[in-house]
Coordinates of C-alpha atoms in Angstrom, one line a residue:
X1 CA 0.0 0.0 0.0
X2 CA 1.3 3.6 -0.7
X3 CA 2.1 5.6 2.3
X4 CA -0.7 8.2 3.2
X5 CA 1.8 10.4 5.3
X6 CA 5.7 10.6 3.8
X7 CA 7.7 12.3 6.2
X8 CA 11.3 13.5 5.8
X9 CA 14.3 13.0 8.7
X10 CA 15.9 16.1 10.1
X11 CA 18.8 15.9 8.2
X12 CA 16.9 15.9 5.1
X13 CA 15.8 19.8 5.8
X14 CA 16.5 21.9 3.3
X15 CA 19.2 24.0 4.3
X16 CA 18.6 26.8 1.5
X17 CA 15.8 28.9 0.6
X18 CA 14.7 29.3 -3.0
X19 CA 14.4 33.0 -4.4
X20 CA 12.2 33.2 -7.3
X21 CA 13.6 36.4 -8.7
X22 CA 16.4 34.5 -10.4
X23 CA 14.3 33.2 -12.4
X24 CA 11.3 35.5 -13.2
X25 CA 11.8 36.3 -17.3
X26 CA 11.7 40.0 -16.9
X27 CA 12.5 41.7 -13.5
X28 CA 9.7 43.0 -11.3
X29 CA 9.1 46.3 -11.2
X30 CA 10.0 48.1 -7.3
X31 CA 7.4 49.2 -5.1
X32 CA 6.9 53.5 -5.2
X33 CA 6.9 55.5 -2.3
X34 CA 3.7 57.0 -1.1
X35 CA 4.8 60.4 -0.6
X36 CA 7.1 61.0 -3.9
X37 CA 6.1 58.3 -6.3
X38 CA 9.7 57.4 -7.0
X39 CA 11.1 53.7 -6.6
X40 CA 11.6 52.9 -2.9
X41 CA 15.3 53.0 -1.9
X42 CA 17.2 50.9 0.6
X43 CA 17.3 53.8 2.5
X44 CA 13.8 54.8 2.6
X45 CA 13.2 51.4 4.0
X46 CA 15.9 51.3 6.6
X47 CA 13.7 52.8 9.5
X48 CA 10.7 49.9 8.4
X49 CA 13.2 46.3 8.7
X50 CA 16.9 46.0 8.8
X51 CA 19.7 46.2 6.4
X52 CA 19.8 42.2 6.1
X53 CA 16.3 41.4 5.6
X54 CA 16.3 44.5 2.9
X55 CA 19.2 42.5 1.3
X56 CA 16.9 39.7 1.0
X57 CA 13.9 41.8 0.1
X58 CA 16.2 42.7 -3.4
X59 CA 18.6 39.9 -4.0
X60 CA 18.5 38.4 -7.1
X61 CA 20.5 35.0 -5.7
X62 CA 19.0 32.2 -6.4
X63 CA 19.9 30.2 -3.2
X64 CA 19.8 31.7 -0.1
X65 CA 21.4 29.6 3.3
X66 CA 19.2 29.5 6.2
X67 CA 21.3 30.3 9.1
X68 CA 22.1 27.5 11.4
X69 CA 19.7 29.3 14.5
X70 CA 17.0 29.4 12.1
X71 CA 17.1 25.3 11.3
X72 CA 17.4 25.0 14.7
X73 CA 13.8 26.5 15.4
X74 CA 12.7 24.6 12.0
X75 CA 13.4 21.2 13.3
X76 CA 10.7 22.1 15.9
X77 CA 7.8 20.8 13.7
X78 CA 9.7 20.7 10.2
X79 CA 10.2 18.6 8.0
X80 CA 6.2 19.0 7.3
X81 CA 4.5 15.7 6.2
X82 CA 3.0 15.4 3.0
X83 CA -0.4 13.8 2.9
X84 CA -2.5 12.0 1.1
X85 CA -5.9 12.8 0.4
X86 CA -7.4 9.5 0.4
X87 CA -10.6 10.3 1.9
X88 CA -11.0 12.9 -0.2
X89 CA -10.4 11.4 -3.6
X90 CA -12.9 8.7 -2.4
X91 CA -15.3 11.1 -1.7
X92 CA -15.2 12.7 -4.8
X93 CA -14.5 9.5 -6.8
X94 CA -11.4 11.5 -8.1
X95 CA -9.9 9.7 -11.1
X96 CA -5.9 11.4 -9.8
X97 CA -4.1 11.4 -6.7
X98 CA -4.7 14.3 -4.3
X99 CA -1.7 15.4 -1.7
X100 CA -1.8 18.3 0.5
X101 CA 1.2 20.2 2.8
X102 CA 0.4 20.0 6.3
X103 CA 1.6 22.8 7.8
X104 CA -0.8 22.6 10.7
X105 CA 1.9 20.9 12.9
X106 CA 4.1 24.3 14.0
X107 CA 3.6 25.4 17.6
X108 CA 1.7 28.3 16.3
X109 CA -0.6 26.2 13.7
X110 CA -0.1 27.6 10.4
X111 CA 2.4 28.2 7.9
X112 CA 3.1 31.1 9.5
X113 CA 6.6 31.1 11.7
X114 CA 8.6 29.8 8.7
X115 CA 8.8 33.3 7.8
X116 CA 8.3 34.7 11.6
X117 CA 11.2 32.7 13.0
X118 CA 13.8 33.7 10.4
X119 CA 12.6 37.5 11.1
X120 CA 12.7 37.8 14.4
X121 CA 16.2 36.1 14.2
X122 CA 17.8 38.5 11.4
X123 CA 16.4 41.7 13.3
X124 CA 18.0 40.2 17.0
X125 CA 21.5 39.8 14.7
X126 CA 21.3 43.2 13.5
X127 CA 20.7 44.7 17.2
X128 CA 16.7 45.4 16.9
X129 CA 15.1 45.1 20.9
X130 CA 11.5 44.9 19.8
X131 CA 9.1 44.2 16.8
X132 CA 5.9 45.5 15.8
X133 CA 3.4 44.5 13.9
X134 CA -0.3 43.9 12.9
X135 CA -2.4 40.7 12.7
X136 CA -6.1 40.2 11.9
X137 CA -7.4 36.7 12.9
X138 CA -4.4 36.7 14.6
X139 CA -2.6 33.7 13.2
X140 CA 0.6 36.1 12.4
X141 CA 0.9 37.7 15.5
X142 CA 0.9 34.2 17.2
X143 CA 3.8 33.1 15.0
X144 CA 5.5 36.2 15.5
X145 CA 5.2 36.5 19.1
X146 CA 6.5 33.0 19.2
X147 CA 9.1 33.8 17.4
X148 CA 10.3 36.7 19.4
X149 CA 10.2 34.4 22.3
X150 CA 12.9 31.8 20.6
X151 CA 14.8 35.1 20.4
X152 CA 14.6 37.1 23.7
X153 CA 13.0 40.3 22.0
X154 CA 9.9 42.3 22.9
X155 CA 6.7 42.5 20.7
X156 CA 3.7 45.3 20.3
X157 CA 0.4 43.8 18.1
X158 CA -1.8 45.7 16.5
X159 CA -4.6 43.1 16.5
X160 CA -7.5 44.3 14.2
X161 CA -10.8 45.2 17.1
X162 CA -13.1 43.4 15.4
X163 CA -10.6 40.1 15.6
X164 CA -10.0 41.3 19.1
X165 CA -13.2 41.2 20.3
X166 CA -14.2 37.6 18.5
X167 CA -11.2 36.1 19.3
X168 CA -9.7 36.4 22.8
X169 CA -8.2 33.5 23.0
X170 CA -5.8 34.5 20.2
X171 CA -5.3 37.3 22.1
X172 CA -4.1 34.8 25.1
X173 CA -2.1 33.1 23.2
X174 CA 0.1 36.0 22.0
X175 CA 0.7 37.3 25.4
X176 CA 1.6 34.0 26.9
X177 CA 4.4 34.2 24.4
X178 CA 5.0 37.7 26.1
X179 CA 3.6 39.8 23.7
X180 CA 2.0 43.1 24.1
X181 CA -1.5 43.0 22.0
X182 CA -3.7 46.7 21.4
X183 CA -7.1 46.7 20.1
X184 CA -6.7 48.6 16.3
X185 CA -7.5 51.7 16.1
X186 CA -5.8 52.2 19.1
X187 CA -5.4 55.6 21.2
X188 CA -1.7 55.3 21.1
X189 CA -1.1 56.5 17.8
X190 CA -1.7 59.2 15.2
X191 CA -3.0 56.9 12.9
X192 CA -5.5 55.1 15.6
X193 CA -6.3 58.4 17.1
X194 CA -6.9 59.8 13.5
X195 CA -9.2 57.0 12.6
X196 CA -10.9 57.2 16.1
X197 CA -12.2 61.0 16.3
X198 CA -13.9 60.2 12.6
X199 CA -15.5 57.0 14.1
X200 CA -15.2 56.1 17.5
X201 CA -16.8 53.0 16.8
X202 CA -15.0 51.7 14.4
X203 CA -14.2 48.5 14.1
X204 CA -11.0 48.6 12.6
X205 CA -8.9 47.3 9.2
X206 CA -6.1 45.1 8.6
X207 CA -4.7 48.7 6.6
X208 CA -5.5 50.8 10.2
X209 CA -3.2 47.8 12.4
X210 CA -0.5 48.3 9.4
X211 CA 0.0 51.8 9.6
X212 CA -0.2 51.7 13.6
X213 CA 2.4 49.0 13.7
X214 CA 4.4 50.9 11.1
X215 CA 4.3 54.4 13.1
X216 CA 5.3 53.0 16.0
X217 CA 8.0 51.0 14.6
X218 CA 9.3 54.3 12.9
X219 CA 8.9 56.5 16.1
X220 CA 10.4 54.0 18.7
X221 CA 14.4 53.5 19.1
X222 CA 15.6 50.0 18.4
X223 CA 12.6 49.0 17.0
X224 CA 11.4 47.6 13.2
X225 CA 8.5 45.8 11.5
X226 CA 7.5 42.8 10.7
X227 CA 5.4 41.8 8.1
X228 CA 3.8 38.4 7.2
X229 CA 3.2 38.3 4.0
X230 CA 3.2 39.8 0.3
X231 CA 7.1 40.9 0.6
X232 CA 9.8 38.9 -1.5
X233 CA 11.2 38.1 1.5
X234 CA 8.3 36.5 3.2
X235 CA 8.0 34.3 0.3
X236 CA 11.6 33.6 0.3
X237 CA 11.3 31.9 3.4
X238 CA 8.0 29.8 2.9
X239 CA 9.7 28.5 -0.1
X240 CA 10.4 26.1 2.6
X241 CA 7.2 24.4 2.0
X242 CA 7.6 23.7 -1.6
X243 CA 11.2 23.0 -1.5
X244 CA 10.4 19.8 1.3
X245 CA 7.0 18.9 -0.9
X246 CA 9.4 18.6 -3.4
X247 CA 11.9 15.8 -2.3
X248 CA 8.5 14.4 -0.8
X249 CA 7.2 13.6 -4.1
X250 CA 10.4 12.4 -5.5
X251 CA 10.5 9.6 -2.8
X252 CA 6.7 8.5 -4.0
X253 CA 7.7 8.7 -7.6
X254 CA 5.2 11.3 -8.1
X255 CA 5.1 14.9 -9.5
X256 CA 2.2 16.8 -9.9
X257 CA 0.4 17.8 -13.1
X258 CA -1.2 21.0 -11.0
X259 CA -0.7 22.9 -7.6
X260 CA -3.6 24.9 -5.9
X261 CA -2.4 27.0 -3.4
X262 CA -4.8 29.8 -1.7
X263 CA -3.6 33.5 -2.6
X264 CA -4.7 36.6 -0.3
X265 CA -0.6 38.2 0.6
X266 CA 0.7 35.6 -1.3
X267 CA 3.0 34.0 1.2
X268 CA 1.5 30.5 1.1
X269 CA 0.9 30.2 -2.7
X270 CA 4.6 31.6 -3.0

């Protein structure tokens, strides 16, 4: 019978990330600044994340190592399994073989710390004390705030109110990692207090919780961003997924005809 989980040893890990800019045909085009509509510059995003996650936001290297700490904190949960769907094809009398990525195994239940784990780490190298970010359902922060655990640094969320009201036990779960978590909009900065005088009921965006994590990250020594999806070097690091699923396949003697990944930042389809 073929194996419905196959699972990888430690020492199979990759111990590289893939970059997909070597190999897009035509370069991508750089993100603008808001306030001058010119390509952003290293510089411009210096007070945002540090200088070695900026390297990895533009290199054009096609293999990038992971750094020994990071594996470390991998070998946690990873290698993922692959799994088979066999339930699934049954139920839908599927004429092909259906595999799926289970990345539900991290500590933090989601895909999410492959990319929190090697931030957290890269901002503690270059000297950062304390993160901030933003998180909606509040799968990110968790990963994040885990993440800044591993590494002995401090964390602020901005968890959107809505989320924060629903979900309190995310909420929990961030803080027993030692994070700080606000409601967003917050009072405790211009861009919650803006958002608050137009509509002090507001429930709050995922946009609103970006630019509070982003202002306070700006305005507070020591201190950068973290974001958990959409840049290229999010996906960088969740190439780790594809990369395992990979060698996976090869030992089953399988490769897939198509892969269906969901899309919203574009972290786990990257």
């Amino acid at each position: 019978m073929e194996p419905t989980k196959v699972v990888l040893a430690d020492q199979e890990i990759p111990r590289q990330w893939y970059n997909i800019q070597a190999d897009l045909p035509t370069p991508m085009s750089p993100p603008l600044h808001p306030g001058t509509g010119q390509p952003v510059t290293a510089e411009d995003l210096a007070p945002i994340f540090p200088m070695n996650l900026i390297e990895q936001e533009v290199s054009q290297e096609r293999w990038i190592d992971i750094p020994e700490p990071v594996l470390e904190k991998y070998l946690l949960w990873r290698p993922s399994p692959l799994c088979r769907a066999r339930n699934f094809e049954k139920l839908l009398d599927a004429p092909v073989k259906i595999f799926y990525k289970y990345e539900g195994s991290s500590p933090a239940g989601s895909h999410k710390p492959n990319t929190a784990i090697p931030q957290a780490y890269y901002n503690k190298v270059f000297g950062v004390k304390r993160l901030s970010t933003e998180t909606g359902a509040g799968q990110w922060g968790t990963a994040l705030a885990m993440a800044c655990a591993y590494f002995g640094m401090d964390l602020k969320v901005f968890m959107v109110k809505c989320s924060f009201d629903q979900k309190p036990y995310r909420k929990g779960v961030m803080e027993t990692y030692g994070a700080t978590v606000y409601a967003s909009p917050s009072d405790i900065t211009n861009a919650g207090r803006a958002v608050l005088e137009a509509d002090p009921d507001n429930s709050g965006s995922l946009g609103t919780a970006i630019s509070e994590a982003v202002e306070m990250a700006v305005g507070t020594p020591n201190t950068r961003y973290g974001l958990g999806s959409v840049l290229n070097h999010v996906l960088l690091h969740q190439s780790i997924i594809g990369l395992e699923a990979k060698i996976q396949l090869d030992m089953v003697d399988e490769y897939p005809d198509y892969v269906i990944g969901c899309a919203g930042g574009g972290s786990n389809l990257g």
